[in-house]
PDB file of C-alpha atoms in Angstrom:
ATOM      1  CA  MET A   1     -91.545  52.311-141.972  1.00 94.00           C
ATOM      2  CA  LYS A   2     -89.046  51.988-144.772  1.00 95.00           C
ATOM      3  CA  ILE A   3     -89.530  50.389-148.188  1.00 96.00           C
ATOM      4  CA  GLY A   4     -86.768  48.085-149.393  1.00 96.00           C
ATOM      5  CA  ILE A   5     -86.045  45.214-151.771  1.00 96.00           C
ATOM      6  CA  SER A   6     -84.755  41.684-151.254  1.00 96.00           C
ATOM      7  CA  THR A   7     -81.810  40.603-153.368  1.00 95.00           C
ATOM      8  CA  ALA A   8     -83.919  37.465-153.952  1.00 94.00           C
ATOM      9  CA  SER A   9     -85.967  39.613-156.335  1.00 93.00           C
ATOM     10  CA  LEU A  10     -82.895  39.912-158.541  1.00 91.00           C
ATOM     11  CA  CYS A  11     -81.291  36.488-158.146  1.00 87.00           C
ATOM     12  CA  LYS A  12     -82.238  35.374-161.681  1.00 85.00           C
ATOM     13  CA  ILE A  13     -80.520  38.444-163.126  1.00 89.00           C
ATOM     14  CA  TYR A  14     -77.552  39.192-160.872  1.00 90.00           C
ATOM     15  CA  GLU A  15     -75.229  37.377-158.548  1.00 91.00           C
ATOM     16  CA  THR A  16     -75.932  38.399-154.954  1.00 92.00           C
ATOM     17  CA  GLU A  17     -72.963  40.739-154.699  1.00 90.00           C
ATOM     18  CA  ASP A  18     -73.933  42.517-157.943  1.00 91.00           C
ATOM     19  CA  ALA A  19     -77.549  43.168-156.941  1.00 90.00           C
ATOM     20  CA  LEU A  20     -76.881  46.174-154.729  1.00 88.00           C
ATOM     21  CA  SER A  21     -76.229  48.580-157.574  1.00 87.00           C
ATOM     22  CA  ALA A  22     -79.596  47.619-159.061  1.00 88.00           C
ATOM     23  CA  LEU A  23     -81.274  48.182-155.688  1.00 88.00           C
ATOM     24  CA  ARG A  24     -79.808  51.667-155.509  1.00 88.00           C
ATOM     25  CA  GLU A  25     -81.081  52.411-159.024  1.00 88.00           C
ATOM     26  CA  SER A  26     -84.519  51.317-157.884  1.00 89.00           C
ATOM     27  CA  GLY A  27     -84.530  53.864-155.074  1.00 89.00           C
ATOM     28  CA  ALA A  28     -84.170  51.433-152.177  1.00 91.00           C
ATOM     29  CA  ASP A  29     -81.822  52.365-149.363  1.00 89.00           C
ATOM     30  CA  ILE A  30     -82.621  49.281-147.287  1.00 94.00           C
ATOM     31  CA  CYS A  31     -82.572  45.639-148.312  1.00 95.00           C
ATOM     32  CA  GLU A  32     -82.708  42.016-147.344  1.00 96.00           C
ATOM     33  CA  VAL A  33     -79.766  39.848-148.383  1.00 96.00           C
ATOM     34  CA  TYR A  34     -80.752  36.443-149.744  1.00 96.00           C
ATOM     35  CA  LEU A  35     -77.962  33.874-149.466  1.00 96.00           C
ATOM     36  CA  GLY A  36     -78.783  30.902-151.656  1.00 92.00           C
ATOM     37  CA  THR A  37     -75.695  28.676-151.428  1.00 94.00           C
ATOM     38  CA  PHE A  38     -73.280  27.319-148.852  1.00 95.00           C
ATOM     39  CA  TYR A  39     -70.595  29.360-150.613  1.00 95.00           C
ATOM     40  CA  GLU A  40     -72.529  32.540-149.819  1.00 96.00           C
ATOM     41  CA  TYR A  41     -73.086  31.593-146.165  1.00 96.00           C
ATOM     42  CA  ARG A  42     -69.411  32.025-145.329  1.00 96.00           C
ATOM     43  CA  PRO A  43     -68.061  35.176-143.633  1.00 96.00           C
ATOM     44  CA  GLU A  44     -65.390  35.345-146.343  1.00 96.00           C
ATOM     45  CA  PHE A  45     -68.143  36.061-148.855  1.00 96.00           C
ATOM     46  CA  ALA A  46     -69.822  38.497-146.469  1.00 96.00           C
ATOM     47  CA  LYS A  47     -66.652  40.584-146.203  1.00 95.00           C
ATOM     48  CA  LYS A  48     -66.504  41.023-149.976  1.00 91.00           C
ATOM     49  CA  PHE A  49     -70.234  41.700-150.159  1.00 91.00           C
ATOM     50  CA  ALA A  50     -70.122  44.267-147.345  1.00 91.00           C
ATOM     51  CA  GLU A  51     -67.697  46.394-149.372  1.00 90.00           C
ATOM     52  CA  ARG A  52     -70.562  47.038-151.815  1.00 88.00           C
ATOM     53  CA  THR A  53     -73.250  47.935-149.275  1.00 87.00           C
ATOM     54  CA  VAL A  54     -72.305  51.619-149.042  1.00 84.00           C
ATOM     55  CA  GLY A  55     -75.547  53.607-149.093  1.00 85.00           C
ATOM     56  CA  VAL A  56     -77.762  50.561-148.526  1.00 91.00           C
ATOM     57  CA  GLU A  57     -78.782  49.372-145.062  1.00 94.00           C
ATOM     58  CA  VAL A  58     -79.015  45.600-144.667  1.00 95.00           C
ATOM     59  CA  ASN A  59     -82.085  44.916-142.543  1.00 95.00           C
ATOM     60  CA  SER A  60     -82.185  41.139-142.666  1.00 97.00           C
ATOM     61  CA  VAL A  61     -80.647  37.949-143.971  1.00 97.00           C
ATOM     62  CA  HIS A  62     -82.644  35.184-145.645  1.00 94.00           C
ATOM     63  CA  VAL A  63     -81.267  31.798-146.751  1.00 95.00           C
ATOM     64  CA  ASN A  64     -82.125  28.699-148.747  1.00 89.00           C
ATOM     65  CA  PRO A  65     -84.427  27.107-146.162  1.00 79.00           C
ATOM     66  CA  LEU A  66     -83.843  23.444-146.861  1.00 82.00           C
ATOM     67  CA  ASN A  67     -80.040  23.512-146.768  1.00 87.00           C
ATOM     68  CA  PHE A  68     -79.862  23.119-143.006  1.00 93.00           C
ATOM     69  CA  GLU A  69     -82.758  24.707-141.070  1.00 94.00           C
ATOM     70  CA  PRO A  70     -84.736  21.450-140.578  1.00 93.00           C
ATOM     71  CA  GLN A  71     -81.659  19.915-138.915  1.00 94.00           C
ATOM     72  CA  LEU A  72     -82.011  22.392-136.063  1.00 96.00           C
ATOM     73  CA  PHE A  73     -85.129  20.454-135.019  1.00 94.00           C
ATOM     74  CA  PHE A  74     -83.716  16.910-135.209  1.00 94.00           C
ATOM     75  CA  SER A  75     -83.585  14.880-132.013  1.00 92.00           C
ATOM     76  CA  SER A  76     -79.956  13.911-132.631  1.00 93.00           C
ATOM     77  CA  ARG A  77     -77.456  16.387-131.149  1.00 93.00           C
ATOM     78  CA  ARG A  78     -75.043  15.512-133.951  1.00 94.00           C
ATOM     79  CA  ASP A  79     -77.605  16.458-136.608  1.00 92.00           C
ATOM     80  CA  ARG A  80     -78.413  19.678-134.775  1.00 95.00           C
ATOM     81  CA  GLY A  81     -74.711  20.367-134.506  1.00 96.00           C
ATOM     82  CA  ASP A  82     -74.403  20.408-138.286  1.00 95.00           C
ATOM     83  CA  GLY A  83     -77.313  22.844-138.441  1.00 95.00           C
ATOM     84  CA  PHE A  84     -75.771  25.131-135.857  1.00 97.00           C
ATOM     85  CA  TYR A  85     -72.460  25.082-137.722  1.00 97.00           C
ATOM     86  CA  TRP A  86     -74.091  26.696-140.744  1.00 96.00           C
ATOM     87  CA  LEU A  87     -76.239  28.968-138.615  1.00 97.00           C
ATOM     88  CA  ASP A  88     -73.033  30.209-136.978  1.00 98.00           C
ATOM     89  CA  GLN A  89     -71.553  30.976-140.403  1.00 97.00           C
ATOM     90  CA  ILE A  90     -74.660  32.920-141.439  1.00 97.00           C
ATOM     91  CA  LEU A  91     -74.874  34.890-138.210  1.00 98.00           C
ATOM     92  CA  ARG A  92     -71.214  35.858-138.472  1.00 98.00           C
ATOM     93  CA  SER A  93     -72.028  37.068-141.966  1.00 97.00           C
ATOM     94  CA  ALA A  94     -75.070  38.953-140.660  1.00 97.00           C
ATOM     95  CA  GLN A  95     -72.814  40.788-138.220  1.00 96.00           C
ATOM     96  CA  ILE A  96     -70.544  41.808-141.094  1.00 96.00           C
ATOM     97  CA  PHE A  97     -73.534  43.040-143.136  1.00 92.00           C
ATOM     98  CA  GLY A  98     -75.037  44.748-140.113  1.00 94.00           C
ATOM     99  CA  ALA A  99     -78.272  42.736-140.395  1.00 96.00           C
ATOM    100  CA  LYS A 100     -80.369  42.566-137.218  1.00 96.00           C
ATOM    101  CA  ASN A 101     -83.004  40.080-138.403  1.00 98.00           C
ATOM    102  CA  TYR A 102     -82.848  36.509-139.669  1.00 98.00           C
ATOM    103  CA  THR A 103     -85.861  35.385-141.726  1.00 97.00           C
ATOM    104  CA  PHE A 104     -86.402  31.805-140.565  1.00 97.00           C
ATOM    105  CA  HIS A 105     -88.524  29.016-142.054  1.00 95.00           C
ATOM    106  CA  GLY A 106     -87.813  26.270-139.548  1.00 91.00           C
ATOM    107  CA  THR A 107     -88.775  22.684-140.127  1.00 87.00           C
ATOM    108  CA  LEU A 108     -91.310  21.218-142.565  1.00 79.00           C
ATOM    109  CA  ARG A 109     -95.048  21.286-141.965  1.00 76.00           C
ATOM    110  CA  LYS A 110     -97.177  18.598-140.395  1.00 66.00           C
ATOM    111  CA  ASP A 111    -100.181  17.987-142.635  1.00 64.00           C
ATOM    112  CA  ASP A 112    -102.200  16.487-139.805  1.00 62.00           C
ATOM    113  CA  GLY A 113    -101.757  19.582-137.620  1.00 60.00           C
ATOM    114  CA  MET A 114    -100.411  17.445-134.771  1.00 68.00           C
ATOM    115  CA  GLU A 115     -97.180  19.293-134.031  1.00 83.00           C
ATOM    116  CA  ASP A 116     -95.472  18.758-130.696  1.00 91.00           C
ATOM    117  CA  PHE A 117     -95.298  22.454-129.839  1.00 93.00           C
ATOM    118  CA  ASP A 118     -93.447  21.814-126.581  1.00 95.00           C
ATOM    119  CA  TYR A 119     -90.625  20.028-128.397  1.00 95.00           C
ATOM    120  CA  ILE A 120     -90.536  22.548-131.260  1.00 95.00           C
ATOM    121  CA  ALA A 121     -90.435  25.473-128.824  1.00 96.00           C
ATOM    122  CA  GLU A 122     -87.558  23.840-126.959  1.00 96.00           C
ATOM    123  CA  ARG A 123     -85.577  23.717-130.190  1.00 96.00           C
ATOM    124  CA  LEU A 124     -86.651  27.252-131.090  1.00 97.00           C
ATOM    125  CA  ARG A 125     -85.402  28.603-127.766  1.00 97.00           C
ATOM    126  CA  GLU A 126     -81.982  27.162-128.577  1.00 97.00           C
ATOM    127  CA  VAL A 127     -81.988  28.891-131.954  1.00 98.00           C
ATOM    128  CA  VAL A 128     -83.321  32.203-130.582  1.00 98.00           C
ATOM    129  CA  ASP A 129     -80.646  32.253-127.872  1.00 98.00           C
ATOM    130  CA  PHE A 130     -77.943  31.356-130.392  1.00 98.00           C
ATOM    131  CA  CYS A 131     -78.997  34.219-132.683  1.00 98.00           C
ATOM    132  CA  ALA A 132     -79.135  36.656-129.758  1.00 98.00           C
ATOM    133  CA  ARG A 133     -75.422  36.091-129.104  1.00 97.00           C
ATOM    134  CA  TYR A 134     -74.795  37.760-132.465  1.00 97.00           C
ATOM    135  CA  GLY A 135     -77.294  40.566-131.908  1.00 97.00           C
ATOM    136  CA  VAL A 136     -79.758  39.071-134.405  1.00 98.00           C
ATOM    137  CA  LYS A 137     -83.498  38.446-133.972  1.00 98.00           C
ATOM    138  CA  LEU A 138     -84.954  35.133-135.112  1.00 98.00           C
ATOM    139  CA  CYS A 139     -88.031  35.983-137.210  1.00 98.00           C
ATOM    140  CA  LEU A 140     -90.285  33.008-137.935  1.00 98.00           C
ATOM    141  CA  GLU A 141     -91.918  33.472-141.340  1.00 98.00           C
ATOM    142  CA  ASN A 142     -95.385  32.254-142.241  1.00 97.00           C
ATOM    143  CA  VAL A 143     -94.682  29.736-145.037  1.00 95.00           C
ATOM    144  CA  ARG A 144     -97.329  27.365-146.378  1.00 93.00           C
ATOM    145  CA  TRP A 145     -94.926  24.398-146.573  1.00 91.00           C
ATOM    146  CA  GLY A 146     -93.067  25.170-143.350  1.00 91.00           C
ATOM    147  CA  LEU A 147     -93.482  25.188-139.604  1.00 92.00           C
ATOM    148  CA  TYR A 148     -95.688  28.296-139.559  1.00 95.00           C
ATOM    149  CA  ASN A 149     -98.236  27.077-142.098  1.00 93.00           C
ATOM    150  CA  ARG A 150    -101.445  28.472-140.609  1.00 94.00           C
ATOM    151  CA  PRO A 151    -102.630  31.176-138.189  1.00 96.00           C
ATOM    152  CA  SER A 152    -102.360  30.329-134.476  1.00 95.00           C
ATOM    153  CA  VAL A 153     -99.035  28.477-134.829  1.00 96.00           C
ATOM    154  CA  PHE A 154     -97.109  31.640-133.960  1.00 97.00           C
ATOM    155  CA  THR A 155     -99.237  32.250-130.871  1.00 97.00           C
ATOM    156  CA  GLU A 156     -98.640  28.674-129.699  1.00 96.00           C
ATOM    157  CA  LEU A 157     -94.879  29.035-130.108  1.00 97.00           C
ATOM    158  CA  LYS A 158     -94.652  32.577-128.746  1.00 97.00           C
ATOM    159  CA  GLN A 159     -96.274  31.430-125.510  1.00 97.00           C
ATOM    160  CA  ARG A 160     -93.480  28.900-125.102  1.00 98.00           C
ATOM    161  CA  CYS A 161     -90.678  31.012-126.597  1.00 97.00           C
ATOM    162  CA  PRO A 162     -91.314  34.663-125.605  1.00 97.00           C
ATOM    163  CA  GLN A 163     -88.283  36.060-127.458  1.00 97.00           C
ATOM    164  CA  LEU A 164     -89.517  34.775-130.822  1.00 98.00           C
ATOM    165  CA  SER A 165     -90.174  37.422-133.499  1.00 98.00           C
ATOM    166  CA  GLY A 166     -92.306  37.132-136.627  1.00 98.00           C
ATOM    167  CA  ALA A 167     -91.768  37.684-140.348  1.00 98.00           C
ATOM    168  CA  PHE A 168     -94.980  38.369-142.269  1.00 98.00           C
ATOM    169  CA  ASP A 169     -95.130  37.278-145.934  1.00 98.00           C
ATOM    170  CA  ILE A 170     -98.297  38.230-147.803  1.00 97.00           C
ATOM    171  CA  LYS A 171     -97.623  35.902-150.753  1.00 96.00           C
ATOM    172  CA  GLN A 172     -97.233  32.904-148.469  1.00 96.00           C
ATOM    173  CA  ALA A 173    -100.378  33.915-146.585  1.00 97.00           C
ATOM    174  CA  ARG A 174    -102.301  33.854-149.861  1.00 96.00           C
ATOM    175  CA  LYS A 175    -100.866  30.482-150.859  1.00 95.00           C
ATOM    176  CA  SER A 176    -101.765  29.018-147.475  1.00 94.00           C
ATOM    177  CA  GLY A 177    -105.439  29.704-148.129  1.00 95.00           C
ATOM    178  CA  TYR A 178    -105.902  31.907-145.051  1.00 97.00           C
ATOM    179  CA  PRO A 179    -106.595  35.670-145.101  1.00 97.00           C
ATOM    180  CA  TYR A 180    -103.416  37.670-144.579  1.00 97.00           C
ATOM    181  CA  GLN A 181    -105.160  39.646-141.824  1.00 98.00           C
ATOM    182  CA  MET A 182    -105.179  36.517-139.652  1.00 98.00           C
ATOM    183  CA  TYR A 183    -101.396  36.246-139.796  1.00 98.00           C
ATOM    184  CA  ILE A 184    -100.878  39.903-138.935  1.00 98.00           C
ATOM    185  CA  LYS A 185    -103.196  39.485-135.950  1.00 98.00           C
ATOM    186  CA  ASP A 186    -101.424  36.265-134.913  1.00 98.00           C
ATOM    187  CA  MET A 187     -98.056  38.076-134.870  1.00 98.00           C
ATOM    188  CA  GLU A 188     -99.361  41.340-133.443  1.00 98.00           C
ATOM    189  CA  GLY A 189     -96.732  43.142-131.392  1.00 97.00           C
ATOM    190  CA  ALA A 190     -93.956  40.785-132.525  1.00 98.00           C
ATOM    191  CA  ILE A 191     -93.542  41.458-136.270  1.00 98.00           C
ATOM    192  CA  SER A 192     -89.938  42.401-137.018  1.00 97.00           C
ATOM    193  CA  HIS A 193     -89.824  41.879-140.775  1.00 95.00           C
ATOM    194  CA  VAL A 194     -92.225  41.990-143.730  1.00 98.00           C
ATOM    195  CA  HIS A 195     -92.167  40.523-147.269  1.00 97.00           C
ATOM    196  CA  ILE A 196     -94.646  41.945-149.743  1.00 97.00           C
ATOM    197  CA  SER A 197     -95.705  41.398-153.315  1.00 97.00           C
ATOM    198  CA  ASP A 198     -98.956  41.845-155.205  1.00 97.00           C
ATOM    199  CA  VAL A 199    -101.249  39.540-157.171  1.00 96.00           C
ATOM    200  CA  ASP A 200    -103.177  40.241-160.367  1.00 94.00           C
ATOM    201  CA  LYS A 201    -106.789  39.299-161.107  1.00 93.00           C
ATOM    202  CA  ASN A 202    -105.604  35.974-162.567  1.00 93.00           C
ATOM    203  CA  GLY A 203    -103.768  34.994-159.374  1.00 92.00           C
ATOM    204  CA  LYS A 204    -100.277  35.679-160.725  1.00 94.00           C
ATOM    205  CA  THR A 205     -97.711  37.282-158.425  1.00 94.00           C
ATOM    206  CA  CYS A 206     -96.605  40.778-159.431  1.00 95.00           C
ATOM    207  CA  LEU A 207     -94.971  43.864-157.945  1.00 96.00           C
ATOM    208  CA  PRO A 208     -96.845  46.000-155.402  1.00 97.00           C
ATOM    209  CA  GLY A 209     -98.987  48.511-157.253  1.00 95.00           C
ATOM    210  CA  GLN A 210     -99.520  46.289-160.295  1.00 95.00           C
ATOM    211  CA  GLY A 211    -102.210  44.053-158.840  1.00 96.00           C
ATOM    212  CA  ILE A 212    -105.366  44.061-156.786  1.00 96.00           C
ATOM    213  CA  TYR A 213    -104.147  44.358-153.183  1.00 97.00           C
ATOM    214  CA  ASP A 214    -105.151  47.425-151.187  1.00 97.00           C
ATOM    215  CA  PHE A 215    -101.774  48.418-149.788  1.00 97.00           C
ATOM    216  CA  LYS A 216    -103.217  51.340-147.839  1.00 97.00           C
ATOM    217  CA  GLU A 217    -105.154  48.780-145.830  1.00 97.00           C
ATOM    218  CA  ILE A 218    -102.157  46.439-145.534  1.00 98.00           C
ATOM    219  CA  ILE A 219     -99.863  49.204-144.283  1.00 97.00           C
ATOM    220  CA  SER A 220    -102.574  50.381-141.877  1.00 97.00           C
ATOM    221  CA  ARG A 221    -103.010  46.882-140.444  1.00 98.00           C
ATOM    222  CA  LEU A 222     -99.250  46.521-139.982  1.00 98.00           C
ATOM    223  CA  LYS A 223     -99.155  49.835-138.120  1.00 97.00           C
ATOM    224  CA  ASP A 224    -102.066  48.738-135.948  1.00 97.00           C
ATOM    225  CA  ALA A 225    -100.052  45.594-135.125  1.00 98.00           C
ATOM    226  CA  ASP A 226     -97.229  47.855-133.825  1.00 97.00           C
ATOM    227  CA  PHE A 227     -94.959  47.244-136.808  1.00 97.00           C
ATOM    228  CA  ASP A 228     -92.705  50.109-137.862  1.00 95.00           C
ATOM    229  CA  GLY A 229     -89.805  48.369-139.592  1.00 95.00           C
ATOM    230  CA  ALA A 230     -88.678  47.505-143.111  1.00 96.00           C
ATOM    231  CA  VAL A 231     -91.263  46.454-145.689  1.00 97.00           C
ATOM    232  CA  ILE A 232     -89.280  44.412-148.209  1.00 97.00           C
ATOM    233  CA  ILE A 233     -90.413  43.795-151.782  1.00 97.00           C
ATOM    234  CA  GLU A 234     -89.815  40.132-152.651  1.00 95.00           C
ATOM    235  CA  SER A 235     -90.898  39.356-156.203  1.00 92.00           C
ATOM    236  CA  GLN A 236     -89.169  38.314-159.416  1.00 91.00           C
ATOM    237  CA  SER A 237     -92.232  39.223-161.504  1.00 89.00           C
ATOM    238  CA  PHE A 238     -91.059  42.292-163.416  1.00 90.00           C
ATOM    239  CA  ASN A 239     -89.605  43.111-166.821  1.00 88.00           C
ATOM    240  CA  GLU A 240     -87.124  45.891-166.035  1.00 89.00           C
ATOM    241  CA  LEU A 241     -85.593  47.737-163.102  1.00 90.00           C
ATOM    242  CA  ALA A 242     -87.857  50.700-163.816  1.00 93.00           C
ATOM    243  CA  ASP A 243     -90.775  48.496-162.694  1.00 94.00           C
ATOM    244  CA  LEU A 244     -89.095  47.958-159.314  1.00 94.00           C
ATOM    245  CA  LYS A 245     -88.447  51.682-158.983  1.00 94.00           C
ATOM    246  CA  ARG A 246     -92.100  52.499-159.654  1.00 95.00           C
ATOM    247  CA  SER A 247     -93.142  49.957-157.048  1.00 96.00           C
ATOM    248  CA  VAL A 248     -90.819  51.483-154.438  1.00 96.00           C
ATOM    249  CA  GLU A 249     -92.183  54.952-155.240  1.00 96.00           C
ATOM    250  CA  TYR A 250     -95.767  53.693-155.036  1.00 97.00           C
ATOM    251  CA  LEU A 251     -95.248  52.195-151.573  1.00 97.00           C
ATOM    252  CA  ASN A 252     -93.355  55.246-150.339  1.00 96.00           C
ATOM    253  CA  SER A 253     -96.281  57.403-151.384  1.00 96.00           C
ATOM    254  CA  ILE A 254     -98.529  55.317-149.129  1.00 95.00           C
ATOM    255  CA  ILE A 255     -96.367  55.267-146.020  1.00 91.00           C
TER     256      ILE A 255
END
């Protein structure tokens, strides 16, 4: 395993292209690139950004989920075409960065739990195959407001879309109301990407090592689920870069 940081952790402080120097200062040599705007989706931006990635491996790309991802599940081919246009731009950018994983939220949740998994999996297979052309894995993230809003959804979709990978997010697991262990078990053998943060005794998100989570247990459970990739810190809850550095050091001491 490797410990890294998402540029999303720094988006309130730095523009995306300026975040890498801060990541280096924090001791991270691997990262996730968060692209928050259509401007940043374009390969032209990726080329400029890639010039600054020296010494930092880009493990994954992560985007503003509501800009286009739900369109990939629309019944209209024209709507889906718009979604695939932007997905193409992002995957071209991922190639330039060298990212091999795409953290994917998918469509919005169904509160009644009555998803048409056959239809959703059909759309997912299109997206998985499209990503594979660029050498990128589609990693469906557990998100309380999104497609993967509860344990068992991944298993249902994986049965219908065998090439699907998973992205485990401990903060989103907590917000969903289900134990994080259930999500790790649901994605066992297929986790390709991990987002972590911590939570204090008052329920406020914080950096790993500042809260109440037992990260020795979390890391152990990820290993037991055959995960050996990048564990990415995703949290904006810190006061200075030194806090991020201490968190990276804390997690490295565990792994």
